[in-house]
Amino acid sequence: MYEQINPQEFMIRNDLKRFSEKWQADPDFREQVFTDSVQAASRHNLKVNLEEIRQLWDTEYASQQGDQAPISPTLEIYQKYLQQSCKEDFLANVSTNPQFQAWRARQIARNESLYKKAYHDRIVHASAAFELSKGCSVGCWFCGVSAPRLEDLFVYTSENAKLWRQVLELLKEFLGPAVGQGFCYWATDPLDNPDYEKFCSDFHEISGSFPQTTTALALKNPERTRSLLKLSREKGRYFDRFSVFSLKILNQIHEEFSAEELAFVTLVLQNFESDLVKANVGRVWEQNKKKAELSELSQEDDFSDQGTIASVTGFLFNMVDRTVKLISPCRASNRWPNGYIIFDEGSFSNIDDLRAILQRMIDEHMSPTVRANDLICFRGDLKYEKLPDGFQVSTKIMTRKFRHQNYLRELGETIRKGDKTAAEIVGVFNLLGVPSDKTFQALNLLLASGCLNEELKIKTLAYAH
Ligand code: SF4
């Protein structure tokens, strides 16, 4: 995609990218730009004329110019880059498994009711993630998935390589091309694993996609990082990410890697001075909870924009432990402090075990329609209200109304009590003259729109997580 950009445009775009990283991360730099943009650019080795992009950084100037003001060619290049980077982030392969597809669609519908649209649009709902280590060596205080300390690695022995390839083949068989959306980290840092690149190459060979990398360890071995970026690009992956935890690290990254080398690397600016809001999840949520307990504030009151960093609606593997979980994002809560629901989990010792576990998870959790013996009730976080001709359920973000049919009001009341299976509900409404298929249709609509409580199917988990 970018090979077609002319070199001059490419250089400007990379320079602007670097400018924007400094701008977001460093308040001193912002001040320098306001004081003397030419000097600020030259001090930081930026070749771009910052006056040509004044609309980007000077809000007062931008508002004086108005929305319709023409933008400079330089700013146009930058806007084009932003649009392209968003598109790449959201290339989503569709699963060929109709059960998985229906389940994923309703988890997405549930998530849409939890976050503001702009935030939810950033959640990719990838089909799978693979941890190639147990724990993470970085130990961030704000870790959104509460990664434990690094304990063990899944190294590329012939036995492990065989299992890895079998797992990928199996997942491809179950999900089709959606497996290519997967990535090889979670509560881990990819570069903790010395064989990460080998696993990624297998992933590419089997799924057709090279997995996206997000690492906080880009500086650990810069030559390795360079080779990985090169490999990633050669195999068709355009954007990878570095997590940046301090201004010092940002400056070191800028010193170590040229703007061109980072052309296809998004820097996730987590440093203290950055205006990036930390997701209220994992360790941050635990800390906020303690503060809330002290000040007697309610956790439930928190409706900050960010409530999860979990971006998988599908299978989460730990290849060291040989475990798999069926997960989907949610707001952090006492039950799910890491911002994702664990619908099911199992451990496997070989590929036949795994096949049986995945099939069971699909059969038990992913029926596209309600089943006769499913207990039917609304999600616990929904506020239920009667309407004259139906009912509505809502969160602070979204309201879904079910109305214009007389029986819907009664149906809402029945589901609210939550003490009947689908078959029992259908029986009750049959007596009231509502045909079975009509009641089932209504229940299926509620299921598909993510309003029914699917956590009821969660069994007591076999082991702690
Ligand atoms: S945020 Fe990432 S790098 Fe930091 S501890 Fe968690 S998993 Fe490791």
Short mmCIF file of C-alpha atoms and ligand atoms in Angstrom, two decimals:
data_model
loop_
_atom_site.label_atom_id
_atom_site.label_comp_id
_atom_site.label_asym_id
_atom_site.label_seq_id
_atom_site.Cartn_x
_atom_site.Cartn_y
_atom_site.Cartn_z
CA MET A 1 0.00 0.00 0.00
CA TYR A 2 2.71 2.52 0.98
CA GLU A 3 5.23 1.49 -1.63
CA GLN A 4 3.27 3.68 -4.02
CA ILE A 5 3.90 6.82 -1.97
CA ASN A 6 6.56 9.01 -3.45
CA PRO A 7 9.70 9.31 -1.31
CA GLN A 8 9.17 12.98 -0.56
CA GLU A 9 5.63 12.35 0.71
CA PHE A 10 6.85 9.35 2.70
CA MET A 11 9.51 11.46 4.40
CA ILE A 12 6.99 14.18 5.30
CA ARG A 13 4.51 11.64 6.64
CA ASN A 14 7.17 10.00 8.84
CA ASP A 15 8.33 13.35 10.12
CA LEU A 16 4.76 14.34 10.96
CA LYS A 17 4.23 11.05 12.71
CA ARG A 18 7.28 11.74 14.87
CA PHE A 19 6.08 15.28 15.55
CA SER A 20 2.72 13.97 16.70
CA GLU A 21 4.34 11.40 19.02
CA LYS A 22 6.41 14.11 20.69
CA TRP A 23 3.42 16.40 20.82
CA GLN A 24 1.20 13.86 22.54
CA ALA A 25 3.82 12.65 24.97
CA ASP A 26 5.75 15.73 25.99
CA PRO A 27 4.24 18.93 27.46
CA ASP A 28 7.64 20.68 27.26
CA PHE A 29 7.79 20.03 23.55
CA ARG A 30 4.30 21.49 23.16
CA GLU A 31 5.44 24.61 24.94
CA GLN A 32 8.56 24.86 22.77
CA VAL A 33 6.42 24.64 19.63
CA PHE A 34 4.15 27.43 20.82
CA THR A 35 7.12 29.60 21.75
CA ASP A 36 9.13 29.12 18.57
CA SER A 37 8.03 26.38 16.17
CA VAL A 38 11.09 26.71 13.89
CA GLN A 39 13.52 26.28 16.75
CA ALA A 40 11.47 23.43 18.27
CA ALA A 41 11.53 21.57 14.95
CA SER A 42 15.25 22.01 14.50
CA ARG A 43 16.05 21.07 18.12
CA HIS A 44 14.23 17.76 17.60
CA ASN A 45 15.55 17.18 14.13
CA LEU A 46 12.15 17.53 12.48
CA LYS A 47 12.36 18.61 8.88
CA VAL A 48 8.73 19.55 8.52
CA ASN A 49 7.63 23.19 8.62
CA LEU A 50 5.38 23.25 11.67
CA GLU A 51 3.67 26.44 10.50
CA GLU A 52 2.25 24.46 7.58
CA ILE A 53 0.43 22.22 10.04
CA ARG A 54 -0.57 24.89 12.53
CA GLN A 55 -4.20 23.74 12.30
CA LEU A 56 -3.11 20.49 13.86
CA TRP A 57 -1.53 21.87 17.02
CA ASP A 58 -2.95 25.35 17.58
CA THR A 59 -6.64 24.97 18.42
CA GLU A 60 -7.19 28.73 18.64
CA TYR A 61 -5.73 29.21 15.18
CA ALA A 62 -7.77 26.26 13.85
CA SER A 63 -11.02 27.69 15.19
CA GLN A 64 -10.24 31.11 13.72
CA GLN A 65 -9.70 29.43 10.36
CA GLY A 66 -12.97 27.47 10.64
CA ASP A 67 -13.87 23.96 9.46
CA GLN A 68 -13.98 24.90 5.81
CA ALA A 69 -10.49 26.44 5.66
CA PRO A 70 -8.21 24.82 3.09
CA ILE A 71 -5.52 22.61 4.56
CA SER A 72 -1.91 22.59 3.50
CA PRO A 73 -0.56 19.73 1.32
CA THR A 74 1.56 18.69 4.32
CA LEU A 75 -1.49 18.30 6.53
CA GLU A 76 -3.26 16.43 3.76
CA ILE A 77 -0.46 13.87 3.72
CA TYR A 78 -0.81 13.38 7.45
CA GLN A 79 -4.56 12.94 7.29
CA LYS A 80 -4.15 10.34 4.55
CA TYR A 81 -1.72 8.45 6.77
CA LEU A 82 -4.17 8.47 9.69
CA GLN A 83 -6.97 7.10 7.54
CA GLN A 84 -4.77 4.35 6.16
CA SER A 85 -3.48 3.30 9.57
CA CYS A 86 -7.06 3.00 10.87
CA LYS A 87 -8.06 0.81 7.94
CA GLU A 88 -5.16 -1.54 8.50
CA ASP A 89 -6.08 -1.90 12.18
CA PHE A 90 -9.54 -3.04 11.30
CA LEU A 91 -8.98 -5.54 8.56
CA ALA A 92 -11.24 -8.25 9.90
CA ASN A 93 -11.55 -11.67 8.41
CA VAL A 94 -14.95 -13.21 8.68
CA SER A 95 -15.31 -16.64 10.20
CA THR A 96 -16.75 -19.41 8.08
CA ASN A 97 -18.27 -20.98 11.19
CA PRO A 98 -21.89 -19.79 11.46
CA GLN A 99 -22.13 -20.62 15.18
CA PHE A 100 -18.97 -18.67 15.98
CA GLN A 101 -20.11 -15.83 13.75
CA ALA A 102 -23.51 -15.58 15.49
CA TRP A 103 -21.93 -15.73 18.95
CA ARG A 104 -19.32 -13.11 18.05
CA ALA A 105 -21.98 -10.82 16.56
CA ARG A 106 -24.03 -10.87 19.76
CA GLN A 107 -20.98 -10.29 21.95
CA ILE A 108 -20.23 -7.27 19.78
CA ALA A 109 -23.85 -6.12 20.19
CA ARG A 110 -23.44 -6.46 23.98
CA ASN A 111 -20.21 -4.47 23.89
CA GLU A 112 -21.81 -1.74 21.80
CA SER A 113 -24.10 -1.07 24.74
CA LEU A 114 -21.13 -0.68 27.12
CA TYR A 115 -18.93 1.94 25.48
CA LYS A 116 -19.29 5.11 23.51
CA LYS A 117 -19.18 4.39 19.79
CA ALA A 118 -15.78 5.97 19.16
CA TYR A 119 -14.28 3.76 21.86
CA HIS A 120 -16.05 0.57 20.83
CA ASP A 121 -15.02 1.09 17.22
CA ARG A 122 -11.41 0.58 18.36
CA ILE A 123 -12.09 -2.92 19.74
CA VAL A 124 -11.24 -5.39 16.99
CA HIS A 125 -12.88 -8.48 18.55
CA ALA A 126 -10.14 -10.69 17.12
CA SER A 127 -10.93 -14.37 16.99
CA ALA A 128 -7.90 -15.61 18.95
CA ALA A 129 -4.85 -14.65 20.99
CA PHE A 130 -1.95 -16.89 21.90
CA GLU A 131 0.32 -16.43 24.89
CA LEU A 132 3.74 -17.86 24.14
CA SER A 133 5.01 -17.26 27.68
CA LYS A 134 3.62 -17.56 31.14
CA GLY A 135 3.66 -14.05 32.58
CA CYS A 136 5.46 -10.92 31.45
CA SER A 137 8.89 -9.53 32.37
CA VAL A 138 7.84 -5.87 32.08
CA GLY A 139 5.57 -5.59 35.14
CA CYS A 140 3.67 -2.38 34.37
CA TRP A 141 1.80 -0.88 37.31
CA PHE A 142 -1.21 -0.22 35.05
CA CYS A 143 -1.33 -3.60 33.27
CA GLY A 144 -4.89 -3.93 32.00
CA VAL A 145 -4.78 -7.71 32.06
CA SER A 146 -2.90 -8.00 35.39
CA ALA A 147 -0.04 -9.99 33.86
CA PRO A 148 1.81 -12.09 36.45
CA ARG A 149 5.62 -12.13 36.58
CA LEU A 150 7.38 -14.01 33.83
CA GLU A 151 7.69 -17.65 34.85
CA ASP A 152 8.09 -19.81 31.80
CA LEU A 153 8.43 -19.78 28.00
CA PHE A 154 6.98 -21.83 25.17
CA VAL A 155 10.18 -22.39 23.22
CA TYR A 156 10.39 -23.69 19.68
CA THR A 157 11.35 -27.32 20.35
CA SER A 158 10.28 -29.83 17.71
CA GLU A 159 7.50 -31.05 20.01
CA ASN A 160 6.21 -27.53 20.71
CA ALA A 161 6.49 -26.49 17.07
CA LYS A 162 4.43 -29.52 16.08
CA LEU A 163 1.74 -28.72 18.65
CA TRP A 164 1.73 -25.05 17.65
CA ARG A 165 1.15 -25.84 14.00
CA GLN A 166 -1.52 -28.37 14.89
CA VAL A 167 -3.32 -25.78 17.05
CA LEU A 168 -3.28 -23.24 14.21
CA GLU A 169 -4.48 -25.80 11.67
CA LEU A 170 -7.26 -26.87 14.01
CA LEU A 171 -8.36 -23.32 14.64
CA LYS A 172 -8.34 -22.66 10.93
CA GLU A 173 -10.54 -25.70 10.48
CA PHE A 174 -12.97 -24.39 13.13
CA LEU A 175 -12.98 -20.68 12.27
CA GLY A 176 -11.74 -20.39 8.70
CA PRO A 177 -9.77 -17.28 7.71
CA ALA A 178 -10.77 -15.49 10.95
CA VAL A 179 -7.80 -17.19 12.58
CA GLY A 180 -5.63 -14.71 10.66
CA GLN A 181 -6.96 -11.93 12.89
CA GLY A 182 -5.22 -13.54 15.84
CA PHE A 183 -2.06 -12.31 17.54
CA CYS A 184 0.58 -13.87 19.76
CA TYR A 185 0.48 -11.98 23.04
CA TRP A 186 -1.97 -11.15 25.83
CA ALA A 187 -0.74 -10.91 29.39
CA THR A 188 2.72 -11.42 27.90
CA ASP A 189 5.29 -9.47 25.95
CA PRO A 190 6.07 -11.09 22.61
CA LEU A 191 9.78 -10.30 22.85
CA ASP A 192 10.16 -12.21 26.11
CA ASN A 193 10.01 -15.28 23.92
CA PRO A 194 13.30 -15.85 22.04
CA ASP A 195 11.45 -17.83 19.36
CA TYR A 196 8.59 -15.40 18.81
CA GLU A 197 9.54 -14.81 15.16
CA LYS A 198 9.51 -18.56 14.41
CA PHE A 199 6.01 -18.91 15.83
CA CYS A 200 4.87 -15.87 13.84
CA SER A 201 6.31 -17.30 10.63
CA ASP A 202 4.35 -20.52 11.19
CA PHE A 203 1.29 -18.42 11.90
CA HIS A 204 1.75 -16.63 8.60
CA GLU A 205 2.31 -19.86 6.69
CA ILE A 206 -0.87 -21.44 8.06
CA SER A 207 -3.26 -18.49 8.34
CA GLY A 208 -1.94 -16.30 5.53
CA SER A 209 -1.45 -13.34 7.93
CA PHE A 210 1.59 -12.28 9.90
CA PRO A 211 0.39 -11.50 13.44
CA GLN A 212 0.50 -7.93 14.65
CA THR A 213 3.12 -7.31 17.34
CA THR A 214 2.75 -5.03 20.34
CA THR A 215 5.84 -4.89 22.53
CA ALA A 216 7.17 -2.86 25.41
CA LEU A 217 10.63 -4.35 24.83
CA ALA A 218 11.59 -2.70 21.54
CA LEU A 219 14.83 -1.40 23.07
CA LYS A 220 15.88 -4.68 24.67
CA ASN A 221 17.66 -5.78 21.51
CA PRO A 222 17.21 -3.14 18.80
CA GLU A 223 18.71 -5.36 16.08
CA ARG A 224 16.19 -8.07 16.86
CA THR A 225 13.41 -5.48 16.81
CA ARG A 226 14.59 -4.20 13.42
CA SER A 227 14.64 -7.71 11.97
CA LEU A 228 11.18 -8.41 13.33
CA LEU A 229 9.79 -5.22 11.79
CA LYS A 230 11.43 -6.14 8.51
CA LEU A 231 10.01 -9.66 8.64
CA SER A 232 6.59 -8.33 9.55
CA ARG A 233 6.59 -5.98 6.55
CA GLU A 234 7.93 -8.61 4.19
CA LYS A 235 5.07 -10.89 5.18
CA GLY A 236 2.48 -8.20 4.56
CA ARG A 237 1.83 -6.79 8.04
CA TYR A 238 1.91 -3.02 7.88
CA PHE A 239 1.44 -1.83 11.42
CA ASP A 240 3.02 -3.01 14.62
CA ARG A 241 3.06 -1.24 17.97
CA PHE A 242 5.56 -0.26 20.64
CA SER A 243 4.25 0.49 24.11
CA VAL A 244 6.06 3.49 25.58
CA PHE A 245 6.02 3.84 29.35
CA SER A 246 8.08 6.96 29.95
CA LEU A 247 9.32 10.07 28.21
CA LYS A 248 12.84 8.76 28.65
CA ILE A 249 11.93 5.59 26.74
CA LEU A 250 10.24 7.64 24.02
CA ASN A 251 13.40 9.70 23.57
CA GLN A 252 15.52 6.55 23.51
CA ILE A 253 13.24 5.00 20.90
CA HIS A 254 13.48 8.16 18.80
CA GLU A 255 17.24 8.08 19.11
CA GLU A 256 17.56 4.40 18.32
CA PHE A 257 15.12 4.15 15.43
CA SER A 258 14.85 6.62 12.58
CA ALA A 259 11.49 8.09 11.62
CA GLU A 260 11.60 5.90 8.54
CA GLU A 261 12.22 2.74 10.57
CA LEU A 262 9.17 3.57 12.66
CA ALA A 263 7.03 4.45 9.65
CA PHE A 264 4.82 1.43 10.27
CA VAL A 265 5.03 1.31 14.05
CA THR A 266 2.37 2.96 16.17
CA LEU A 267 3.78 4.21 19.46
CA VAL A 268 1.27 3.67 22.26
CA LEU A 269 2.16 6.54 24.56
CA GLN A 270 1.49 5.35 28.09
CA ASN A 271 3.92 7.75 29.75
CA PHE A 272 2.75 9.74 32.72
CA GLU A 273 2.73 13.07 30.85
CA SER A 274 0.77 11.72 27.88
CA ASP A 275 -2.91 12.58 27.60
CA LEU A 276 -3.76 8.94 26.83
CA VAL A 277 -6.26 7.83 29.48
CA LYS A 278 -5.37 4.53 31.14
CA ALA A 279 -8.09 1.93 30.77
CA ASN A 280 -9.94 1.39 34.03
CA VAL A 281 -9.25 -2.32 34.04
CA GLY A 282 -6.84 -4.85 35.50
CA ARG A 283 -4.34 -3.29 37.89
CA VAL A 284 -5.75 0.21 37.36
CA TRP A 285 -9.21 -1.05 38.24
CA GLU A 286 -7.91 -2.76 41.39
CA GLN A 287 -6.20 0.48 42.43
CA ASN A 288 -9.30 2.55 41.66
CA LYS A 289 -11.39 0.08 43.58
CA LYS A 290 -9.21 0.50 46.66
CA LYS A 291 -9.43 4.28 46.32
CA ALA A 292 -13.20 4.05 45.83
CA GLU A 293 -13.52 1.90 48.94
CA LEU A 294 -11.56 4.44 50.92
CA SER A 295 -13.61 7.36 49.68
CA GLU A 296 -16.81 5.32 49.61
CA LEU A 297 -17.35 5.98 45.91
CA SER A 298 -19.10 3.36 43.86
CA GLN A 299 -17.18 1.44 41.18
CA GLU A 300 -20.46 1.10 39.33
CA ASP A 301 -20.57 4.89 38.93
CA ASP A 302 -17.54 4.84 36.72
CA PHE A 303 -18.53 5.29 33.13
CA SER A 304 -15.23 6.57 31.87
CA ASP A 305 -14.75 6.07 28.15
CA GLN A 306 -12.21 3.33 28.59
CA GLY A 307 -13.22 0.14 30.29
CA THR A 308 -11.33 -2.69 28.63
CA ILE A 309 -8.20 -3.38 26.66
CA ALA A 310 -9.37 -6.88 25.81
CA SER A 311 -9.72 -7.07 22.06
CA VAL A 312 -10.58 -10.73 21.59
CA THR A 313 -14.02 -12.23 21.22
CA GLY A 314 -12.94 -15.80 20.75
CA PHE A 315 -10.24 -18.10 22.08
CA LEU A 316 -7.36 -17.18 24.37
CA PHE A 317 -4.60 -19.78 24.50
CA ASN A 318 -1.70 -20.16 26.85
CA MET A 319 0.71 -22.46 25.06
CA VAL A 320 2.91 -23.00 28.14
CA ASP A 321 0.06 -24.28 30.28
CA ARG A 322 -1.84 -25.68 27.31
CA THR A 323 -5.04 -23.96 28.28
CA VAL A 324 -7.76 -22.31 26.26
CA LYS A 325 -10.43 -19.87 27.37
CA LEU A 326 -13.47 -18.58 25.56
CA ILE A 327 -13.54 -14.84 26.20
CA SER A 328 -15.14 -11.55 25.20
CA PRO A 329 -14.59 -7.97 26.44
CA CYS A 330 -16.69 -6.38 29.16
CA ARG A 331 -16.35 -3.52 31.61
CA ALA A 332 -14.17 -4.38 34.58
CA SER A 333 -16.13 -5.65 37.58
CA ASN A 334 -15.56 -7.62 40.75
CA ARG A 335 -16.22 -10.78 38.78
CA TRP A 336 -14.20 -9.77 35.70
CA PRO A 337 -11.50 -7.32 36.92
CA ASN A 338 -9.44 -7.77 33.74
CA GLY A 339 -12.22 -6.52 31.48
CA TYR A 340 -13.19 -9.73 29.77
CA ILE A 341 -15.73 -12.45 30.48
CA ILE A 342 -14.40 -16.00 30.62
CA PHE A 343 -17.30 -18.06 29.33
CA ASP A 344 -15.46 -21.34 29.47
CA GLU A 345 -12.01 -22.81 29.83
CA GLY A 346 -10.19 -26.07 29.54
CA SER A 347 -6.74 -27.60 29.41
CA PHE A 348 -5.40 -29.93 26.77
CA SER A 349 -2.44 -32.25 26.51
CA ASN A 350 -2.71 -32.96 22.81
CA ILE A 351 -4.54 -31.84 19.72
CA ASP A 352 -7.36 -34.38 20.10
CA ASP A 353 -8.13 -32.99 23.56
CA LEU A 354 -8.19 -29.50 22.13
CA ARG A 355 -10.51 -30.49 19.31
CA ALA A 356 -12.99 -31.92 21.84
CA ILE A 357 -12.75 -28.79 24.04
CA LEU A 358 -13.30 -26.33 21.19
CA GLN A 359 -16.23 -28.35 19.89
CA ARG A 360 -17.77 -28.45 23.36
CA MET A 361 -17.35 -24.67 23.77
CA ILE A 362 -18.96 -24.04 20.41
CA ASP A 363 -21.84 -26.43 21.14
CA GLU A 364 -22.49 -25.12 24.64
CA HIS A 365 -22.08 -21.39 24.10
CA MET A 366 -22.55 -20.54 20.47
CA SER A 367 -25.98 -21.73 19.48
CA PRO A 368 -27.30 -19.11 17.05
CA THR A 369 -30.76 -19.43 18.62
CA VAL A 370 -32.09 -19.97 22.13
CA ARG A 371 -32.50 -23.60 23.09
CA ALA A 372 -35.59 -25.05 24.74
CA ASN A 373 -33.90 -25.65 28.09
CA ASP A 374 -31.98 -22.33 28.26
CA LEU A 375 -32.89 -20.29 31.33
CA ILE A 376 -33.89 -16.90 29.95
CA CYS A 377 -33.16 -13.65 31.76
CA PHE A 378 -31.77 -10.22 30.97
CA ARG A 379 -28.14 -9.30 31.46
CA GLY A 380 -27.56 -8.18 35.02
CA ASP A 381 -26.21 -4.77 33.97
CA LEU A 382 -29.31 -3.80 31.98
CA LYS A 383 -31.98 -1.53 33.41
CA TYR A 384 -35.41 -2.92 32.55
CA GLU A 385 -38.49 -0.72 32.10
CA LYS A 386 -42.06 -1.47 31.06
CA LEU A 387 -43.56 0.42 28.12
CA PRO A 388 -47.28 0.63 27.28
CA ASP A 389 -46.77 -1.71 24.31
CA GLY A 390 -43.59 -3.58 25.22
CA PHE A 391 -40.46 -2.94 27.23
CA GLN A 392 -36.99 -1.48 27.01
CA VAL A 393 -33.60 -2.40 28.41
CA SER A 394 -30.80 0.10 28.72
CA THR A 395 -27.32 0.96 29.87
CA LYS A 396 -26.03 4.52 30.23
CA ILE A 397 -24.85 4.24 26.62
CA MET A 398 -27.71 2.61 24.78
CA THR A 399 -31.42 1.79 25.01
CA ARG A 400 -33.02 -1.07 23.11
CA LYS A 401 -36.81 -0.99 22.80
CA PHE A 402 -39.01 -3.99 22.04
CA ARG A 403 -42.52 -2.77 21.33
CA HIS A 404 -45.58 -2.52 19.07
CA GLN A 405 -46.87 -5.99 19.99
CA ASN A 406 -49.26 -6.51 22.89
CA TYR A 407 -47.59 -9.70 24.16
CA LEU A 408 -44.19 -8.03 24.44
CA ARG A 409 -45.08 -6.25 27.65
CA GLU A 410 -45.89 -9.57 29.30
CA LEU A 411 -42.84 -11.19 27.72
CA GLY A 412 -40.56 -8.51 29.21
CA GLU A 413 -42.05 -9.12 32.67
CA THR A 414 -41.56 -12.88 32.34
CA ILE A 415 -37.92 -12.55 31.28
CA ARG A 416 -37.26 -10.01 34.03
CA LYS A 417 -38.24 -12.61 36.65
CA GLY A 418 -35.64 -14.92 35.10
CA ASP A 419 -37.09 -18.15 36.43
CA LYS A 420 -38.22 -19.86 33.22
CA THR A 421 -36.58 -21.73 30.40
CA ALA A 422 -37.31 -20.85 26.79
CA ALA A 423 -39.63 -23.87 26.50
CA GLU A 424 -41.55 -22.81 29.62
CA ILE A 425 -41.93 -19.25 28.32
CA VAL A 426 -43.16 -20.52 24.97
CA GLY A 427 -45.67 -22.75 26.83
CA VAL A 428 -46.99 -19.82 28.89
CA PHE A 429 -47.45 -17.64 25.81
CA ASN A 430 -49.08 -20.49 23.91
CA LEU A 431 -51.79 -20.47 26.56
CA LEU A 432 -52.19 -16.73 25.95
CA GLY A 433 -52.66 -17.39 22.23
CA VAL A 434 -49.15 -16.47 21.02
CA PRO A 435 -47.81 -19.10 18.59
CA SER A 436 -44.58 -20.83 19.60
CA ASP A 437 -42.61 -19.62 16.60
CA LYS A 438 -43.49 -16.01 17.39
CA THR A 439 -42.26 -16.30 20.97
CA PHE A 440 -39.09 -18.07 19.87
CA GLN A 441 -38.54 -15.37 17.27
CA ALA A 442 -38.75 -12.67 19.96
CA LEU A 443 -36.35 -14.57 22.25
CA ASN A 444 -33.92 -15.04 19.37
CA LEU A 445 -34.03 -11.35 18.61
CA LEU A 446 -33.17 -10.59 22.23
CA LEU A 447 -30.34 -13.10 22.12
CA ALA A 448 -28.92 -11.69 18.87
CA SER A 449 -29.03 -8.15 20.23
CA GLY A 450 -26.88 -9.14 23.19
CA CYS A 451 -29.58 -8.50 25.82
CA LEU A 452 -29.82 -11.97 27.35
CA ASN A 453 -27.59 -13.13 30.15
CA GLU A 454 -25.16 -15.64 28.67
CA GLU A 455 -23.07 -15.82 31.81
CA LEU A 456 -25.62 -18.24 33.26
CA LYS A 457 -23.97 -20.97 31.20
CA ILE A 458 -20.62 -20.46 32.87
CA LYS A 459 -19.79 -23.46 34.96
CA THR A 460 -17.61 -23.31 38.02
CA LEU A 461 -14.18 -23.00 36.54
CA ALA A 462 -11.86 -25.91 36.93
CA TYR A 463 -8.94 -23.83 38.13
CA ALA A 464 -8.12 -20.34 39.21
CA HIS A 465 -7.31 -17.72 36.59
S1 SF4 B 1 0.94 -3.96 30.02
FE1 SF4 B 1 1.88 -5.41 28.58
S2 SF4 B 1 4.08 -5.14 28.92
FE2 SF4 B 1 3.05 -4.25 30.71
S3 SF4 B 1 2.93 -5.94 32.23
FE3 SF4 B 1 1.01 -5.96 31.06
S4 SF4 B 1 1.41 -7.44 29.44
FE4 SF4 B 1 3.41 -6.85 30.23
#
